[in-house]
Every structure is written in C-alpha cells, then in structure tokens.
Amino acid sequence: VMKELKGTKGGHLIISVVTTANYFVTQLLAEFSRQHEDINITLDVSNRNTLLNQLENHEPDMVIMGEPPKGHGLQSERLMENPLVVIAAATHPLASLKRALCLSEIVAERFIVREKGSGTRSTIERHLHKYQASYKNTLEMRSNETIKHAVGAGLGLGVVSMHTIQPELDSGCLVILEVENFPIRRHWYVVMRKGKRLSPIAREFKSFVMAEAPRFVRSNYTALS
Ligand code: PGA
C-alpha cells in the first residue's frame, strides 16, 4: 500500500484523536511524515466531547474516536477494535483469585474513573446501567496515564482501553481482571463532517490510517478474538 502512495507535495494535516488512540497515532504519524517530509501536521489529543465540538466547528480534517452519535452530520468508517478491560494492581486481593468475578463484586470496590466528556467513561456507565449496576465509590482523574498510576498504587480498580496498558502488562505491575460481561467491545472510527472535501494530503492520510493503523497497535490479546 505504501508504495502506491503518490507522494503529494506539501500541505497541512490537522487531526484530533481521543486519548486512547494517542498510544499508536504518534507512530503512525512518524511513518507518514517519513513519506511526506514537506508537510506540516497539527495533532490534538482530547476526550470525546472535545472532538465532537471540534468537528462541529470544522476544526480538524478528520478525527479518530469511538462510534460517533447519529444525526450530527458526520460520516465514519470503522477502524479497529478498542476493548475496555477492568484493571487492578498485581498486588490487589482480587488479582489473586483464580476465578471470574461477578459485576457485583467489582462495583463494591473503589474505581478510578475518567472525567465527564470522556467516551470511555460514558461507555462504562452505559454498560453498568444495562446490567443494573453502578459504581459505589469513585475517584475522578482526567487522563489514562494518571488512572494507571493510581490503580498501580493500589488506590482502586479502573476500566481502561486495552491499548493503553501494554507496558504495564509487560512489566507485570497491572493485571486485567476476568469479570463477567467484560471486556466491553467497542471500536475506533475515522470520523469527519459529511460531505467534507479533503485536501490531497488529508485524503492520503485517511487511506494510510485505514490500511496501516492495525500494524502500529501492539496487542497480545489473542484471548479476546
Ligand atoms: P476518551 O476516549 O475516553 O478520551 O473520550 C476514548 C473513546 O471515546 O474511545
């Protein structure tokens, strides 16, 4: 695919991605800009609500986010799976139980959660609501990184995108808990305003993302598929 790219000259690419996509998008951009040394790139990493506002205001060429809401004049293409898992410190008492946990057991614990406006947060809340469950005790933080540190320090459990925790799984400080009705299956989409006329460089970038993004996602989660 890369050989087929025609090497459009120059241009300015403006993209935004949700925080969970941050982990692969910089590598993707590095590869893309090696092929296009003469372009300028603006990347913003924000939560779901911020991206929806940016789309509304015609700011980015395109964004990478969870499934967009209907009826906002947006068009989207499904990109990759982005499952949400329950994480705990390796030393957490629930981590040593050698069985699957019920939802009622985990919601009794304290949870470190994302801010309002986060797609991760709204997805989890919808999911818990579906099973008549809700958090009892929460601690709110604005970033996935902070949540991972807090969970690692034993402050509570978290629910995060699998794609944000590879280094901590490798080093063994965090574990994924096996919980009924988890992981929550969701996807990333490439989203733009309906009828948007993309610049040549933005068009190339979109094809590049659709074809190459899976290659930049490190994942040992074969158990899920
Ligand atoms: P967010 O991103 O939680 O930062 O909004 C994740 C998502 O919506 O997929």
PDB file of C-alpha atoms and ligand atoms in Angstrom:
ATOM      1  CA  VAL A   1       0.000   0.000   0.000  1.00  0.00           C
ATOM      2  CA  MET A   2       2.740   2.427   0.964  1.00  0.00           C
ATOM      3  CA  LYS A   3       4.442   2.043  -2.410  1.00  0.00           C
ATOM      4  CA  GLU A   4       1.220   3.084  -4.090  1.00  0.00           C
ATOM      5  CA  LEU A   5       1.086   6.418  -2.266  1.00  0.00           C
ATOM      6  CA  LYS A   6       1.808   9.109  -4.782  1.00  0.00           C
ATOM      7  CA  GLY A   7       3.728  11.436  -2.506  1.00  0.00           C
ATOM      8  CA  THR A   8       1.513  14.523  -2.582  1.00  0.00           C
ATOM      9  CA  LYS A   9       3.537  17.706  -2.266  1.00  0.00           C
ATOM     10  CA  GLY A  10       3.254  19.795   0.903  1.00  0.00           C
ATOM     11  CA  GLY A  11       0.132  20.706   2.769  1.00  0.00           C
ATOM     12  CA  HIS A  12      -1.110  20.903   6.330  1.00  0.00           C
ATOM     13  CA  LEU A  13      -2.813  17.989   8.033  1.00  0.00           C
ATOM     14  CA  ILE A  14      -4.988  18.773  11.054  1.00  0.00           C
ATOM     15  CA  ILE A  15      -6.175  15.803  13.072  1.00  0.00           C
ATOM     16  CA  SER A  16      -7.520  15.070  16.531  1.00  0.00           C
ATOM     17  CA  VAL A  17      -7.685  11.744  18.314  1.00  0.00           C
ATOM     18  CA  VAL A  18      -9.273  10.554  21.535  1.00  0.00           C
ATOM     19  CA  THR A  19      -6.890   9.845  24.381  1.00  0.00           C
ATOM     20  CA  THR A  20      -6.985   6.063  23.899  1.00  0.00           C
ATOM     21  CA  ALA A  21      -5.721   6.383  20.309  1.00  0.00           C
ATOM     22  CA  ASN A  22      -2.773   8.517  21.433  1.00  0.00           C
ATOM     23  CA  TYR A  23      -0.780   5.332  22.024  1.00  0.00           C
ATOM     24  CA  PHE A  24      -0.467   4.360  18.378  1.00  0.00           C
ATOM     25  CA  VAL A  25      -1.118   7.575  16.494  1.00  0.00           C
ATOM     26  CA  THR A  26       2.305   9.120  17.047  1.00  0.00           C
ATOM     27  CA  GLN A  27       3.990   6.087  15.487  1.00  0.00           C
ATOM     28  CA  LEU A  28       1.545   6.257  12.638  1.00  0.00           C
ATOM     29  CA  LEU A  29       2.379   9.942  12.104  1.00  0.00           C
ATOM     30  CA  ALA A  30       6.101   9.226  12.273  1.00  0.00           C
ATOM     31  CA  GLU A  31       5.795   6.726   9.431  1.00  0.00           C
ATOM     32  CA  PHE A  32       3.514   9.007   7.408  1.00  0.00           C
ATOM     33  CA  SER A  33       5.794  12.003   7.748  1.00  0.00           C
ATOM     34  CA  ARG A  34       8.803   9.928   6.670  1.00  0.00           C
ATOM     35  CA  GLN A  35       6.962   9.509   3.389  1.00  0.00           C
ATOM     36  CA  HIS A  36       5.950  13.201   3.267  1.00  0.00           C
ATOM     37  CA  GLU A  37       8.825  15.263   4.603  1.00  0.00           C
ATOM     38  CA  ASP A  38       7.377  18.547   3.369  1.00  0.00           C
ATOM     39  CA  ILE A  39       4.062  18.563   5.265  1.00  0.00           C
ATOM     40  CA  ASN A  40       3.014  20.243   8.487  1.00  0.00           C
ATOM     41  CA  ILE A  41       0.944  18.304  10.985  1.00  0.00           C
ATOM     42  CA  THR A  42      -1.197  19.515  13.861  1.00  0.00           C
ATOM     43  CA  LEU A  43      -2.269  16.792  16.297  1.00  0.00           C
ATOM     44  CA  ASP A  44      -4.639  17.302  19.200  1.00  0.00           C
ATOM     45  CA  VAL A  45      -5.330  14.605  21.792  1.00  0.00           C
ATOM     46  CA  SER A  46      -8.567  15.186  23.718  1.00  0.00           C
ATOM     47  CA  ASN A  47     -11.640  13.440  25.016  1.00  0.00           C
ATOM     48  CA  ARG A  48     -14.733  12.515  23.024  1.00  0.00           C
ATOM     49  CA  ASN A  49     -16.806  15.618  23.774  1.00  0.00           C
ATOM     50  CA  THR A  50     -13.981  17.959  22.837  1.00  0.00           C
ATOM     51  CA  LEU A  51     -13.563  16.158  19.498  1.00  0.00           C
ATOM     52  CA  LEU A  52     -17.289  16.415  18.766  1.00  0.00           C
ATOM     53  CA  ASN A  53     -17.104  20.157  19.409  1.00  0.00           C
ATOM     54  CA  GLN A  54     -14.085  20.461  17.122  1.00  0.00           C
ATOM     55  CA  LEU A  55     -15.936  18.622  14.339  1.00  0.00           C
ATOM     56  CA  GLU A  56     -18.922  20.912  14.849  1.00  0.00           C
ATOM     57  CA  ASN A  57     -16.612  23.922  14.402  1.00  0.00           C
ATOM     58  CA  HIS A  58     -14.925  22.486  11.263  1.00  0.00           C
ATOM     59  CA  GLU A  59     -11.543  22.487  13.020  1.00  0.00           C
ATOM     60  CA  PRO A  60      -9.881  19.143  12.122  1.00  0.00           C
ATOM     61  CA  ASP A  61      -9.699  17.397   8.731  1.00  0.00           C
ATOM     62  CA  MET A  62     -10.713  14.193  10.497  1.00  0.00           C
ATOM     63  CA  VAL A  63     -10.644  12.587  13.919  1.00  0.00           C
ATOM     64  CA  ILE A  64     -10.153   9.121  15.391  1.00  0.00           C
ATOM     65  CA  MET A  65     -12.740   8.398  18.083  1.00  0.00           C
ATOM     66  CA  GLY A  66     -15.350   5.913  19.293  1.00  0.00           C
ATOM     67  CA  GLU A  67     -18.595   5.460  17.351  1.00  0.00           C
ATOM     68  CA  PRO A  68     -19.945   8.957  16.638  1.00  0.00           C
ATOM     69  CA  PRO A  69     -23.506   9.907  17.588  1.00  0.00           C
ATOM     70  CA  LYS A  70     -26.163   9.786  14.859  1.00  0.00           C
ATOM     71  CA  GLY A  71     -27.692  12.940  13.437  1.00  0.00           C
ATOM     72  CA  HIS A  72     -24.688  15.247  13.828  1.00  0.00           C
ATOM     73  CA  GLY A  73     -23.878  15.443  10.106  1.00  0.00           C
ATOM     74  CA  LEU A  74     -20.885  13.146  10.498  1.00  0.00           C
ATOM     75  CA  GLN A  75     -19.591  10.289   8.374  1.00  0.00           C
ATOM     76  CA  SER A  76     -17.484   7.496   9.815  1.00  0.00           C
ATOM     77  CA  GLU A  77     -15.562   4.372   8.908  1.00  0.00           C
ATOM     78  CA  ARG A  78     -14.793   1.646  11.414  1.00  0.00           C
ATOM     79  CA  LEU A  79     -11.065   1.328  12.007  1.00  0.00           C
ATOM     80  CA  MET A  80     -10.125  -1.154  14.755  1.00  0.00           C
ATOM     81  CA  GLU A  81     -11.306  -2.801  17.915  1.00  0.00           C
ATOM     82  CA  ASN A  82     -10.781  -0.839  21.140  1.00  0.00           C
ATOM     83  CA  PRO A  83     -11.929  -3.051  24.038  1.00  0.00           C
ATOM     84  CA  LEU A  84     -12.271  -1.800  27.604  1.00  0.00           C
ATOM     85  CA  VAL A  85     -10.980  -4.011  30.399  1.00  0.00           C
ATOM     86  CA  VAL A  86     -11.005  -3.964  34.185  1.00  0.00           C
ATOM     87  CA  ILE A  87      -7.520  -3.439  35.633  1.00  0.00           C
ATOM     88  CA  ALA A  88      -6.047  -3.871  39.112  1.00  0.00           C
ATOM     89  CA  ALA A  89      -2.609  -3.659  40.711  1.00  0.00           C
ATOM     90  CA  ALA A  90      -0.916  -7.051  40.545  1.00  0.00           C
ATOM     91  CA  THR A  91      -0.906  -6.961  44.367  1.00  0.00           C
ATOM     92  CA  HIS A  92      -4.664  -6.294  44.671  1.00  0.00           C
ATOM     93  CA  PRO A  93      -6.503  -9.095  46.564  1.00  0.00           C
ATOM     94  CA  LEU A  94      -8.906  -9.619  43.626  1.00  0.00           C
ATOM     95  CA  ALA A  95      -5.945 -10.223  41.321  1.00  0.00           C
ATOM     96  CA  SER A  96      -5.024 -13.461  43.064  1.00  0.00           C
ATOM     97  CA  LEU A  97      -8.497 -15.038  42.864  1.00  0.00           C
ATOM     98  CA  LYS A  98      -8.299 -17.713  40.225  1.00  0.00           C
ATOM     99  CA  ARG A  99     -11.869 -17.331  39.001  1.00  0.00           C
ATOM    100  CA  ALA A 100     -14.027 -14.941  37.040  1.00  0.00           C
ATOM    101  CA  LEU A 101     -15.525 -12.147  39.125  1.00  0.00           C
ATOM    102  CA  CYS A 102     -19.177 -11.043  39.145  1.00  0.00           C
ATOM    103  CA  LEU A 103     -20.053  -7.470  38.350  1.00  0.00           C
ATOM    104  CA  SER A 104     -21.458  -7.021  41.867  1.00  0.00           C
ATOM    105  CA  GLU A 105     -18.062  -7.962  43.357  1.00  0.00           C
ATOM    106  CA  ILE A 106     -16.139  -5.367  41.434  1.00  0.00           C
ATOM    107  CA  VAL A 107     -18.539  -2.432  41.764  1.00  0.00           C
ATOM    108  CA  ALA A 108     -18.218  -2.813  45.530  1.00  0.00           C
ATOM    109  CA  GLU A 109     -14.585  -1.646  45.100  1.00  0.00           C
ATOM    110  CA  ARG A 110     -13.422   1.920  44.646  1.00  0.00           C
ATOM    111  CA  PHE A 111     -12.994   2.873  40.968  1.00  0.00           C
ATOM    112  CA  ILE A 112     -10.685   5.422  39.411  1.00  0.00           C
ATOM    113  CA  VAL A 113     -12.763   6.982  36.618  1.00  0.00           C
ATOM    114  CA  ARG A 114     -12.269   9.477  33.779  1.00  0.00           C
ATOM    115  CA  GLU A 115     -13.787  12.973  33.634  1.00  0.00           C
ATOM    116  CA  LYS A 116     -17.261  13.794  32.235  1.00  0.00           C
ATOM    117  CA  GLY A 117     -16.970  14.147  28.454  1.00  0.00           C
ATOM    118  CA  SER A 118     -14.788  11.052  28.158  1.00  0.00           C
ATOM    119  CA  GLY A 119     -16.115   8.374  25.791  1.00  0.00           C
ATOM    120  CA  THR A 120     -14.513   5.698  27.946  1.00  0.00           C
ATOM    121  CA  ARG A 121     -16.477   6.960  30.933  1.00  0.00           C
ATOM    122  CA  SER A 122     -19.845   7.204  29.173  1.00  0.00           C
ATOM    123  CA  THR A 123     -19.412   3.737  27.644  1.00  0.00           C
ATOM    124  CA  ILE A 124     -18.725   2.178  31.045  1.00  0.00           C
ATOM    125  CA  GLU A 125     -21.647   3.971  32.663  1.00  0.00           C
ATOM    126  CA  ARG A 126     -23.998   2.764  29.919  1.00  0.00           C
ATOM    127  CA  HIS A 127     -22.632  -0.749  30.274  1.00  0.00           C
ATOM    128  CA  LEU A 128     -23.091  -0.863  34.054  1.00  0.00           C
ATOM    129  CA  HIS A 129     -26.581   0.608  33.724  1.00  0.00           C
ATOM    130  CA  LYS A 130     -27.507  -2.151  31.265  1.00  0.00           C
ATOM    131  CA  TYR A 131     -26.712  -4.715  33.970  1.00  0.00           C
ATOM    132  CA  GLN A 132     -28.398  -2.675  36.725  1.00  0.00           C
ATOM    133  CA  ALA A 133     -25.040  -1.946  38.335  1.00  0.00           C
ATOM    134  CA  SER A 134     -23.309   1.291  39.293  1.00  0.00           C
ATOM    135  CA  TYR A 135     -20.106   2.400  40.961  1.00  0.00           C
ATOM    136  CA  LYS A 136     -20.284   2.942  44.725  1.00  0.00           C
ATOM    137  CA  ASN A 137     -17.118   4.906  45.273  1.00  0.00           C
ATOM    138  CA  THR A 138     -15.154   6.787  42.645  1.00  0.00           C
ATOM    139  CA  LEU A 139     -12.067   8.922  42.295  1.00  0.00           C
ATOM    140  CA  GLU A 140     -12.059  11.045  39.146  1.00  0.00           C
ATOM    141  CA  MET A 141      -8.983  11.753  37.027  1.00  0.00           C
ATOM    142  CA  ARG A 142      -8.508  13.348  33.631  1.00  0.00           C
ATOM    143  CA  SER A 143      -6.027  11.014  31.962  1.00  0.00           C
ATOM    144  CA  ASN A 144      -5.483   7.344  31.260  1.00  0.00           C
ATOM    145  CA  GLU A 145      -1.891   7.670  32.451  1.00  0.00           C
ATOM    146  CA  THR A 146      -2.951   9.041  35.832  1.00  0.00           C
ATOM    147  CA  ILE A 147      -5.543   6.298  36.191  1.00  0.00           C
ATOM    148  CA  LYS A 148      -2.930   3.637  35.517  1.00  0.00           C
ATOM    149  CA  HIS A 149      -0.605   5.122  38.135  1.00  0.00           C
ATOM    150  CA  ALA A 150      -3.432   5.361  40.672  1.00  0.00           C
ATOM    151  CA  VAL A 151      -4.518   1.765  40.053  1.00  0.00           C
ATOM    152  CA  GLY A 152      -0.889   0.624  40.231  1.00  0.00           C
ATOM    153  CA  ALA A 153      -0.521   2.416  43.567  1.00  0.00           C
ATOM    154  CA  GLY A 154      -3.473   0.464  44.928  1.00  0.00           C
ATOM    155  CA  LEU A 155      -5.997   3.331  45.045  1.00  0.00           C
ATOM    156  CA  GLY A 156      -8.686   1.219  43.390  1.00  0.00           C
ATOM    157  CA  LEU A 157      -9.713  -0.533  40.183  1.00  0.00           C
ATOM    158  CA  GLY A 158     -10.029   1.042  36.751  1.00  0.00           C
ATOM    159  CA  VAL A 159     -11.625   0.379  33.388  1.00  0.00           C
ATOM    160  CA  VAL A 160      -9.393   1.437  30.508  1.00  0.00           C
ATOM    161  CA  SER A 161      -8.755   0.714  26.863  1.00  0.00           C
ATOM    162  CA  MET A 162      -6.568  -2.358  26.436  1.00  0.00           C
ATOM    163  CA  HIS A 163      -4.407  -0.345  24.116  1.00  0.00           C
ATOM    164  CA  THR A 164      -3.272   1.949  26.930  1.00  0.00           C
ATOM    165  CA  ILE A 165      -1.752  -0.677  29.229  1.00  0.00           C
ATOM    166  CA  GLN A 166       0.694  -2.778  27.235  1.00  0.00           C
ATOM    167  CA  PRO A 167       3.864  -1.605  29.061  1.00  0.00           C
ATOM    168  CA  GLU A 168       2.294  -2.198  32.495  1.00  0.00           C
ATOM    169  CA  LEU A 169       1.148  -5.677  31.470  1.00  0.00           C
ATOM    170  CA  ASP A 170       4.645  -6.437  30.182  1.00  0.00           C
ATOM    171  CA  SER A 171       6.265  -5.256  33.409  1.00  0.00           C
ATOM    172  CA  GLY A 172       3.688  -7.120  35.488  1.00  0.00           C
ATOM    173  CA  CYS A 173       2.571  -4.193  37.667  1.00  0.00           C
ATOM    174  CA  LEU A 174      -1.034  -4.202  36.364  1.00  0.00           C
ATOM    175  CA  VAL A 175      -3.283  -7.133  35.562  1.00  0.00           C
ATOM    176  CA  ILE A 176      -6.536  -7.478  33.643  1.00  0.00           C
ATOM    177  CA  LEU A 177      -9.267  -8.927  35.869  1.00  0.00           C
ATOM    178  CA  GLU A 178     -11.577 -11.510  34.407  1.00  0.00           C
ATOM    179  CA  VAL A 179     -15.047 -10.086  35.035  1.00  0.00           C
ATOM    180  CA  GLU A 180     -18.448 -11.162  33.713  1.00  0.00           C
ATOM    181  CA  ASN A 181     -19.646  -9.067  30.756  1.00  0.00           C
ATOM    182  CA  PHE A 182     -16.129  -7.721  30.173  1.00  0.00           C
ATOM    183  CA  PRO A 183     -14.288  -6.682  28.100  1.00  0.00           C
ATOM    184  CA  ILE A 184     -16.660  -4.070  26.716  1.00  0.00           C
ATOM    185  CA  ARG A 185     -16.283  -4.370  22.965  1.00  0.00           C
ATOM    186  CA  ARG A 186     -16.034  -1.137  21.082  1.00  0.00           C
ATOM    187  CA  HIS A 187     -14.217   0.290  18.083  1.00  0.00           C
ATOM    188  CA  TRP A 188     -12.368   3.316  16.872  1.00  0.00           C
ATOM    189  CA  TYR A 189     -13.685   5.116  13.815  1.00  0.00           C
ATOM    190  CA  VAL A 190     -12.226   7.643  11.431  1.00  0.00           C
ATOM    191  CA  VAL A 191     -14.789  10.438  11.505  1.00  0.00           C
ATOM    192  CA  MET A 192     -15.282  13.661   9.547  1.00  0.00           C
ATOM    193  CA  ARG A 193     -18.071  16.019   8.644  1.00  0.00           C
ATOM    194  CA  LYS A 194     -20.421  14.679   5.999  1.00  0.00           C
ATOM    195  CA  GLY A 195     -19.505  15.951   2.545  1.00  0.00           C
ATOM    196  CA  LYS A 196     -16.171  17.353   3.710  1.00  0.00           C
ATOM    197  CA  ARG A 197     -13.782  17.994   0.807  1.00  0.00           C
ATOM    198  CA  LEU A 198     -10.458  16.658   1.992  1.00  0.00           C
ATOM    199  CA  SER A 199      -7.192  18.166   0.800  1.00  0.00           C
ATOM    200  CA  PRO A 200      -4.955  15.765  -1.172  1.00  0.00           C
ATOM    201  CA  ILE A 201      -2.732  15.203   1.873  1.00  0.00           C
ATOM    202  CA  ALA A 202      -5.712  14.547   4.149  1.00  0.00           C
ATOM    203  CA  ARG A 203      -7.075  12.043   1.618  1.00  0.00           C
ATOM    204  CA  GLU A 204      -3.758  10.240   1.560  1.00  0.00           C
ATOM    205  CA  PHE A 205      -3.591  10.227   5.325  1.00  0.00           C
ATOM    206  CA  LYS A 206      -7.047   8.717   5.593  1.00  0.00           C
ATOM    207  CA  SER A 207      -6.150   5.830   3.262  1.00  0.00           C
ATOM    208  CA  PHE A 208      -2.906   5.378   5.154  1.00  0.00           C
ATOM    209  CA  VAL A 209      -4.721   5.153   8.509  1.00  0.00           C
ATOM    210  CA  MET A 210      -7.308   2.676   7.241  1.00  0.00           C
ATOM    211  CA  ALA A 211      -4.626   0.439   5.731  1.00  0.00           C
ATOM    212  CA  GLU A 212      -1.772   0.728   8.212  1.00  0.00           C
ATOM    213  CA  ALA A 213      -3.134   1.546  11.681  1.00  0.00           C
ATOM    214  CA  PRO A 214      -3.539  -2.095  12.813  1.00  0.00           C
ATOM    215  CA  ARG A 215       0.189  -2.600  12.216  1.00  0.00           C
ATOM    216  CA  PHE A 216       1.009   0.042  14.843  1.00  0.00           C
ATOM    217  CA  VAL A 217      -1.095  -1.459  17.589  1.00  0.00           C
ATOM    218  CA  ARG A 218       0.837  -3.829  19.785  1.00  0.00           C
ATOM    219  CA  SER A 219      -1.524  -6.357  21.165  1.00  0.00           C
ATOM    220  CA  ASN A 220      -1.108  -9.686  22.926  1.00  0.00           C
ATOM    221  CA  TYR A 221      -4.782 -10.053  23.463  1.00  0.00           C
ATOM    222  CA  THR A 222      -5.486 -13.012  21.265  1.00  0.00           C
ATOM    223  CA  ALA A 223      -7.627 -14.411  24.074  1.00  0.00           C
ATOM    224  CA  LEU A 224     -10.265 -11.872  23.122  1.00  0.00           C
ATOM    225  CA  SER A 225     -10.671 -12.530  19.463  1.00  0.00           C
TER     226      SER A 225
HETATM  227  P1  PGA B   1     -11.935   9.324  25.772  1.00  0.00           P
HETATM  228  O1  PGA B   1     -11.568   8.417  24.567  1.00  0.00           O
HETATM  229  O2  PGA B   1     -12.317   8.453  26.922  1.00  0.00           O
HETATM  230  O3  PGA B   1     -10.676  10.090  25.991  1.00  0.00           O
HETATM  231  O4  PGA B   1     -13.093  10.211  25.336  1.00  0.00           O
HETATM  232  C1  PGA B   1     -11.963   7.137  24.380  1.00  0.00           C
HETATM  233  C2  PGA B   1     -13.074   6.921  23.433  1.00  0.00           C
HETATM  234  O5  PGA B   1     -14.087   7.643  23.386  1.00  0.00           O
HETATM  235  O6  PGA B   1     -12.920   5.938  22.711  1.00  0.00           O
END
